[in-house]
Amino acid sequence: MGEKIQSGAETPTGAWRVERDSMGEMRVPADALWGAQTERSHENFPIGTERMPREIVSAFALVKKAAARANCRLGRLGEAERDLICAAADEVLDGCHDADFPLVVWQTGSGTQSNMNMNEVLANRGNQLAAERGAELERPLHPNDTVNMSQSSNDTFPTAMHVAAALAVTGRLLPAIDQLAATFARLERECAGVVKSGRTHLQDAVPISFAQEISGWRGLLECSREELLAAMPQLVRLALGGTAVGTGLNAPAGFDVAVAEELAELTGLPFVTDPNKFRALTGKDALVFSHGAVKGLAANMMKIANDVRWLASGPRLGLGEIKIPANEPGSSIMPGKVNPTQCEAVTMVAVQVMGNDAAIGFAASQGNFELNVFMPVIAYNYLQSVGLLADAIASFDERCASGIEPVRERMAENLHRSLMLVTCLNPYIGYDNAARVAKKAYAEGTSLREACLSLGLLTAERFDEVFRPEEMV
């Protein structure tokens, strides 16, 4: 490409400036903070609409801020340059420059262009701040030499992935889980003493209290929470300091430990340096393992949402054992119809997460030699899963679960019509005789009491003494 000036996308003003990198000159929109390498990626990858996630942009800003502080601690970077990088990074973290990160997911598999996008934005914005402060040097920050000091795209992108993943799980997903679990705990207390028929294989089973059934939903959430936390020790191990291939070339001794300490201080999470940078650069199993817990939560939410919509089915021709909030009309043709739309949204999100898990697993298996070059798609799918699940759980809690009400009369009616109540007679008449009672009652459309008395297996008084469905839970 030499010195040829490339044309970029049209700008609102039509104004351009010329930026240079190792391959020559590039025309960049005059008001953009990015530079030549970002512009090349912007032009060379017109693929899809999926932008690099905002969580990755924020994580990169944290990484660059931590790296500047660590480099200053180790005597590699001056305080003035450190402060400029940190100030520019803070603006990125505050969302002041979101438009300056235009790159799509479908770029180089190492995320090099996104690393350079951040380097260029921080350098250009830092230089603007320097000019405003009357700095002696006209452009004190260089994207590669200053902002990217002691780093490589190969160790910054996996680090940003881990930082973004850990922050998303702790900052978004766990709070959503906790809120829904708290709602279920409240419903357990409110529904104490309500007994209903249990169901297995979608068939009638022995009784269960509604509070016990709800406690099962709460337990699913609590176990998923434990599994997500069990994956955190691997997520907080960082590749930063490995530079290009894991040897730490061009990074000062102690940089890896120092930058992990800085990230821990900035985020409040216990980040540490990975003791094996060769594994950290190429292996993505930590994200696979963590997303497995995310998928497990999606599977549990699928079960909970399906239970709720089954129990609310009807209102007259289904189970109809609970009422859920009516949020919007359910049909454009059937007046008065209301559908379990929050449940449907949760189940669709669960399906998406399961698909994302397959993509992450395939991508993680593609590490070759010293690097995995499927990192952007791993990051995109992981963060989409966490974001969608967090949103879906919060919406389900607010617009469905928090308004669940038991229909006590329907529960009692179904309970006393259940043939599986015959199970309580096993100790008195035996399994085979109890089966005869159930089959006779079913065939003749009578009650268990009538069938049992007709077969002469128990007296009426003894039947009434031992047949107490509410005590079977």
XYZ file of C-alpha atoms in Angstrom:
473
model
C 0.000 0.000 0.000
C 3.035 2.277 0.449
C 2.216 5.936 0.872
C -1.104 5.771 -0.903
C -3.831 7.622 0.979
C -6.885 5.441 1.455
C -10.420 6.747 1.316
C -12.674 6.036 4.274
C -16.390 6.220 4.888
C -18.044 9.586 4.390
C -18.150 11.844 7.432
C -20.988 14.216 8.309
C -18.756 17.195 7.575
C -16.753 15.601 4.788
C -13.615 16.660 6.659
C -10.591 14.397 6.944
C -7.181 14.294 8.487
C -4.213 12.164 7.505
C -2.886 9.591 9.978
C 0.169 7.401 9.501
C 1.138 3.913 10.602
C 3.858 1.478 9.552
C 2.055 0.803 6.260
C 1.679 4.423 5.220
C -0.989 7.114 5.286
C -4.711 6.825 5.848
C -7.501 9.343 5.661
C -9.420 9.355 8.941
C -12.559 11.354 9.761
C -11.356 14.643 11.197
C -13.447 14.398 14.363
C -12.562 10.763 15.126
C -10.139 9.873 17.894
C -9.047 6.669 16.196
C -6.056 6.440 13.910
C -4.742 4.688 10.839
C -4.867 1.098 12.062
C -8.445 1.416 13.255
C -9.412 2.975 9.948
C -7.810 0.122 8.023
C -9.844 -2.396 10.025
C -12.968 -0.301 9.625
C -12.561 -0.467 5.862
C -11.233 -4.012 5.521
C -13.919 -5.829 7.523
C -17.359 -4.710 6.292
C -18.840 -7.864 7.820
C -22.083 -7.931 9.760
C -23.416 -5.428 12.254
C -22.036 -6.969 15.459
C -19.791 -4.362 17.049
C -17.108 -5.276 19.540
C -19.053 -5.414 22.834
C -19.070 -2.324 25.029
C -17.904 -4.546 27.888
C -14.700 -5.327 25.972
C -14.127 -1.626 25.293
C -14.482 -0.869 29.008
C -12.258 -3.791 29.953
C -9.601 -2.585 27.522
C -9.733 0.876 29.079
C -9.179 -0.696 32.495
C -6.292 -2.785 31.143
C -4.598 0.263 29.608
C -5.069 2.287 32.775
C -3.650 -0.530 34.899
C -0.740 -1.007 32.480
C 0.118 2.694 32.598
C 0.139 2.640 36.388
C 2.237 -0.542 36.465
C 4.731 0.825 33.920
C 5.077 3.976 35.996
C 5.606 1.935 39.168
C 8.387 0.034 37.419
C 10.089 3.175 36.115
C 9.208 2.650 32.461
C 6.694 5.475 32.097
C 6.689 9.019 33.393
C 3.993 10.282 35.725
C 2.783 12.852 33.202
C 2.248 10.206 30.510
C 0.630 7.880 33.047
C -1.806 10.567 34.104
C -2.759 11.376 30.515
C -3.459 7.733 29.697
C -5.473 7.303 32.893
C -7.491 10.455 32.276
C -8.318 9.401 28.724
C -9.181 5.880 29.920
C -11.529 7.303 32.541
C -13.371 9.208 29.823
C -13.769 5.972 27.866
C -15.068 4.227 30.983
C -17.573 7.043 31.446
C -18.894 6.429 27.915
C -17.654 9.729 26.532
C -16.128 8.191 23.395
C -18.344 5.247 22.495
C -18.563 6.387 18.868
C -14.786 6.075 18.564
C -14.907 2.278 18.822
C -16.540 1.333 15.507
C -14.924 -2.045 14.847
C -16.899 -5.225 14.305
C -16.414 -8.629 15.900
C -15.474 -10.199 12.577
C -11.882 -8.976 12.363
C -8.539 -10.520 13.126
C -8.949 -13.439 15.503
C -6.425 -12.026 17.962
C -8.377 -8.799 18.378
C -5.312 -6.790 17.301
C -7.357 -4.064 15.645
C -9.482 -3.562 18.762
C -6.340 -3.316 20.878
C -4.982 -0.707 18.459
C -8.336 1.063 18.384
C -8.017 1.578 22.143
C -4.333 2.526 21.861
C -5.077 5.134 19.201
C -8.076 6.620 20.992
C -6.220 6.927 24.296
C -3.120 8.364 22.613
C -5.054 10.937 20.580
C -7.318 11.934 23.445
C -4.373 12.015 25.845
C -2.495 14.296 23.451
C -5.530 16.589 23.276
C -5.563 16.746 27.068
C -1.824 17.451 27.058
C -2.329 20.360 24.677
C -5.108 21.726 26.858
C -2.766 21.543 29.843
C 0.078 23.251 28.001
C 2.395 20.228 27.901
C 5.931 20.794 26.678
C 5.792 17.951 24.146
C 3.322 18.427 21.309
C 2.302 14.734 21.210
C 3.639 12.981 24.332
C 1.664 9.765 23.770
C 2.252 7.239 20.984
C -0.286 4.404 20.455
C 2.342 1.653 20.342
C 5.298 3.024 22.253
C 3.397 4.590 25.160
C -0.143 3.285 25.504
C 0.792 -0.258 24.445
C 4.051 -0.260 26.436
C 4.995 -3.714 27.818
C 1.986 -5.237 26.056
C 0.900 -7.119 22.953
C -2.526 -7.618 21.424
C -1.952 -11.299 22.145
C -1.963 -10.767 25.898
C -4.179 -7.688 26.202
C -7.177 -9.138 24.368
C -7.393 -12.343 26.449
C -6.925 -10.197 29.538
C -9.730 -7.876 28.474
C -11.917 -10.936 27.850
C -11.355 -12.228 31.368
C -11.868 -8.809 32.947
C -15.076 -8.248 30.971
C -16.381 -11.733 31.778
C -15.649 -11.471 35.506
C -17.224 -8.022 35.732
C -20.305 -9.101 33.776
C -20.910 -12.154 35.958
C -20.385 -10.359 39.268
C -21.931 -7.048 38.274
C -24.953 -8.188 36.285
C -25.719 -11.896 36.442
C -25.289 -12.633 40.145
C -27.468 -9.668 41.240
C -30.243 -10.808 38.866
C -30.054 -14.339 40.284
C -30.163 -13.018 43.837
C -33.234 -10.912 43.167
C -35.239 -13.756 41.632
C -34.141 -16.119 44.412
C -35.365 -13.562 46.958
C -38.726 -13.402 45.185
C -39.057 -17.176 45.351
C -38.125 -17.144 49.044
C -40.938 -14.631 49.670
C -43.414 -16.762 47.719
C -42.393 -19.808 49.776
C -43.316 -17.959 52.960
C -46.583 -16.677 51.548
C -47.637 -20.096 50.246
C -46.829 -22.073 53.381
C -49.485 -24.745 53.983
C -50.753 -24.854 50.392
C -50.713 -28.503 49.233
C -51.075 -29.537 45.601
C -50.522 -32.521 43.387
C -46.969 -33.244 42.335
C -46.237 -34.269 38.753
C -43.578 -36.468 37.178
C -43.380 -37.370 33.463
C -46.190 -34.800 33.017
C -48.384 -37.300 34.877
C -50.049 -37.084 38.288
C -47.766 -37.896 41.215
C -47.947 -37.785 45.006
C -48.684 -34.485 46.783
C -46.208 -31.694 47.321
C -46.593 -28.343 49.013
C -46.467 -25.364 46.700
C -43.751 -23.897 48.913
C -41.668 -27.039 48.356
C -42.128 -26.727 44.602
C -41.035 -23.097 44.696
C -38.055 -24.024 46.867
C -36.915 -26.255 44.034
C -36.860 -23.237 41.702
C -34.926 -21.234 44.268
C -32.483 -24.102 44.700
C -31.809 -24.212 40.959
C -30.802 -20.563 41.058
C -28.645 -20.979 44.137
C -26.791 -23.941 42.634
C -26.178 -22.012 39.419
C -24.805 -19.171 41.509
C -22.387 -21.563 43.198
C -21.279 -22.922 39.822
C -20.648 -19.438 38.440
C -18.534 -18.610 41.480
C -16.666 -21.902 41.128
C -15.498 -20.728 37.690
C -14.194 -17.383 38.958
C -10.723 -18.542 40.118
C -9.801 -19.285 36.508
C -11.386 -16.100 35.141
C -9.331 -13.876 37.437
C -6.044 -15.332 36.151
C -4.694 -12.941 33.515
C -2.482 -13.376 30.456
C -1.116 -9.827 30.643
C 2.658 -9.857 30.794
C 3.014 -12.719 28.342
C 3.241 -10.258 25.404
C 3.360 -11.888 21.952
C 4.019 -15.577 22.614
C 4.136 -15.977 26.390
C 7.816 -15.223 26.960
C 7.178 -11.701 28.246
C 9.435 -10.117 25.612
C 9.708 -6.304 26.038
C 7.870 -6.356 29.369
C 9.922 -5.485 32.470
C 10.375 -7.989 35.252
C 7.422 -7.882 37.629
C 5.117 -6.179 35.138
C 2.680 -9.113 35.079
C 2.263 -9.108 38.849
C 2.081 -5.325 39.079
C -0.557 -4.930 36.371
C -2.738 -7.653 37.920
C -2.504 -5.834 41.254
C -3.535 -2.590 39.579
C -6.531 -4.253 37.907
C -7.555 -5.779 41.216
C -7.460 -2.348 42.827
C -9.400 -0.725 39.977
C -12.162 -3.351 39.873
C -12.356 -4.785 43.362
C -11.985 -8.295 41.929
C -9.084 -10.584 42.934
C -7.194 -10.574 39.639
C -3.820 -12.311 39.602
C -1.266 -13.039 36.928
C -1.514 -16.437 35.291
C 1.588 -18.447 36.260
C 1.737 -20.049 32.794
C 1.491 -17.393 30.090
C 1.950 -19.945 27.311
C -1.283 -21.603 28.363
C -2.989 -18.283 29.034
C -2.425 -16.981 25.504
C -3.645 -20.035 23.642
C -6.052 -21.775 26.037
C -9.610 -20.484 26.393
C -10.855 -23.235 28.700
C -11.511 -20.796 31.551
C -14.185 -19.102 29.450
C -15.533 -22.458 28.270
C -15.823 -23.615 31.887
C -17.419 -20.380 33.034
C -19.856 -20.322 30.125
C -20.760 -23.895 31.006
C -22.082 -22.501 34.284
C -23.896 -19.790 32.327
C -25.436 -22.504 30.137
C -26.384 -24.434 33.282
C -28.229 -21.361 34.531
C -29.962 -21.049 31.149
C -31.074 -24.682 31.419
C -32.429 -24.054 34.929
C -34.255 -20.917 33.798
C -35.769 -22.899 30.915
C -37.134 -25.402 33.464
C -38.464 -22.702 35.788
C -40.144 -20.767 32.970
C -41.715 -23.942 31.584
C -43.023 -24.928 35.019
C -44.596 -21.522 35.468
C -46.319 -21.494 32.103
C -47.565 -25.077 32.551
C -48.995 -24.245 35.987
C -50.582 -21.070 34.606
C -51.983 -22.793 31.506
C -55.654 -22.297 30.824
C -57.135 -20.320 32.403
C -59.993 -22.862 32.222
C -58.791 -25.700 30.021
C -55.275 -26.117 31.365
C -53.816 -26.730 34.791
C -54.739 -23.270 36.003
C -53.086 -23.746 39.398
C -51.402 -20.345 39.471
C -52.127 -16.872 38.186
C -49.400 -14.757 36.602
C -49.518 -11.051 35.743
C -51.301 -10.077 32.532
C -48.840 -7.724 30.860
C -50.236 -7.283 27.373
C -52.965 -8.638 25.050
C -52.063 -12.097 23.820
C -53.836 -12.206 20.501
C -54.729 -9.923 17.620
C -57.886 -11.953 16.954
C -58.938 -13.593 20.246
C -60.220 -10.933 22.659
C -59.189 -11.323 26.292
C -56.420 -13.822 25.618
C -53.309 -13.425 27.779
C -50.115 -15.380 27.165
C -47.107 -16.245 29.383
C -44.851 -13.946 27.386
C -42.158 -13.471 30.028
C -41.740 -17.240 30.181
C -41.434 -17.370 26.410
C -38.774 -14.659 26.414
C -36.767 -16.560 29.036
C -36.915 -19.792 27.053
C -35.801 -18.080 23.845
C -32.860 -16.535 25.674
C -31.989 -19.968 27.064
C -31.900 -21.403 23.546
C -29.610 -18.576 22.398
C -27.244 -19.195 25.311
C -27.077 -22.892 24.451
C -26.187 -22.006 20.866
C -23.556 -19.559 22.091
C -22.053 -22.313 24.224
C -21.520 -24.466 21.148
C -19.815 -21.574 19.329
C -17.560 -20.846 22.311
C -16.568 -24.483 22.630
C -15.680 -24.799 18.959
C -13.757 -21.517 19.003
C -11.808 -22.444 22.117
C -10.680 -25.679 20.475
C -8.946 -23.773 17.688
C -5.790 -22.628 19.441
C -2.736 -23.226 17.245
C 0.758 -23.189 18.678
C 1.125 -19.993 20.787
C -2.229 -18.276 20.145
C -5.961 -18.778 19.780
C -7.300 -16.628 16.945
C -11.010 -16.990 17.633
C -11.064 -14.617 20.596
C -13.487 -11.927 19.368
C -16.238 -14.448 18.673
C -15.690 -16.056 22.090
C -15.923 -12.671 23.777
C -19.014 -11.653 21.816
C -20.949 -14.841 22.532
C -19.941 -15.032 26.192
C -20.943 -11.450 26.906
C -24.154 -11.764 24.916
C -25.129 -14.807 26.977
C -24.471 -13.071 30.288
C -26.224 -9.871 29.218
C -29.280 -11.629 27.808
C -29.663 -13.903 30.827
C -29.246 -11.060 33.295
C -31.879 -8.998 31.475
C -34.262 -11.927 31.038
C -34.036 -12.995 34.688
C -34.600 -9.427 35.902
C -37.580 -8.976 33.574
C -39.051 -12.362 34.515
C -38.700 -11.491 38.192
C -40.309 -8.061 37.886
C -43.066 -8.868 35.384
C -43.947 -12.465 36.180
C -42.488 -14.222 39.216
C -43.144 -11.410 41.666
C -46.856 -11.549 40.794
C -47.405 -15.320 40.980
C -50.511 -16.244 42.983
C -51.660 -19.763 43.813
C -55.215 -20.677 42.779
C -55.879 -22.574 45.977
C -59.287 -23.937 45.005
C -57.939 -25.430 41.762
C -54.941 -26.897 43.553
C -57.195 -28.529 46.156
C -59.556 -29.852 43.483
C -56.725 -31.373 41.447
C -55.108 -32.773 44.569
C -58.206 -34.692 45.669
C -58.915 -35.962 42.156
C -55.427 -37.397 41.772
C -55.306 -41.188 41.614
C -51.723 -41.145 42.865
C -52.989 -40.397 46.351
C -53.483 -44.157 46.468
C -49.755 -44.344 47.285
C -50.539 -43.552 50.915
C -52.489 -46.838 51.104
C -49.437 -48.966 50.236
C -48.477 -49.643 53.882
C -52.025 -50.847 54.657
C -53.144 -52.836 51.583
C -49.882 -53.386 49.650
C -48.656 -52.107 46.294
C -50.593 -54.574 44.152
C -53.911 -53.923 45.886
C -53.328 -50.188 45.752
C -52.769 -50.498 41.976
C -56.101 -52.382 41.721
C -57.823 -49.529 43.561
C -56.325 -46.870 41.272
C -57.176 -48.750 38.081
C -60.728 -49.470 39.215
C -61.326 -45.843 40.168
C -59.913 -44.651 36.853
C -61.907 -47.143 34.761
C -65.191 -46.470 36.529
C -64.719 -42.748 37.086
C -65.176 -43.097 40.818
C -63.143 -41.983 43.820
C -60.341 -43.931 45.414
C -62.514 -44.309 48.499
C -65.358 -45.882 46.571
C -63.010 -48.238 44.720
C -61.236 -49.318 47.878
C -64.490 -50.001 49.736
C -65.930 -51.803 46.718
C -62.931 -54.136 46.663
C -63.355 -54.725 50.399
C -59.773 -53.793 51.162
C -60.495 -51.308 53.966
C -63.481 -50.259 56.018
C -64.812 -46.750 55.552
C -63.568 -45.760 58.993
C -60.072 -47.127 58.389
C -59.877 -45.514 54.954
C -60.785 -42.097 56.347
C -58.241 -42.568 59.114
C -55.251 -43.273 56.853
C -56.201 -41.296 53.733
C -55.010 -37.744 54.479
C -53.491 -36.091 51.376
C -52.431 -32.906 53.197
C -50.198 -34.961 55.451
C -48.375 -36.683 52.593
C -45.954 -33.820 51.996
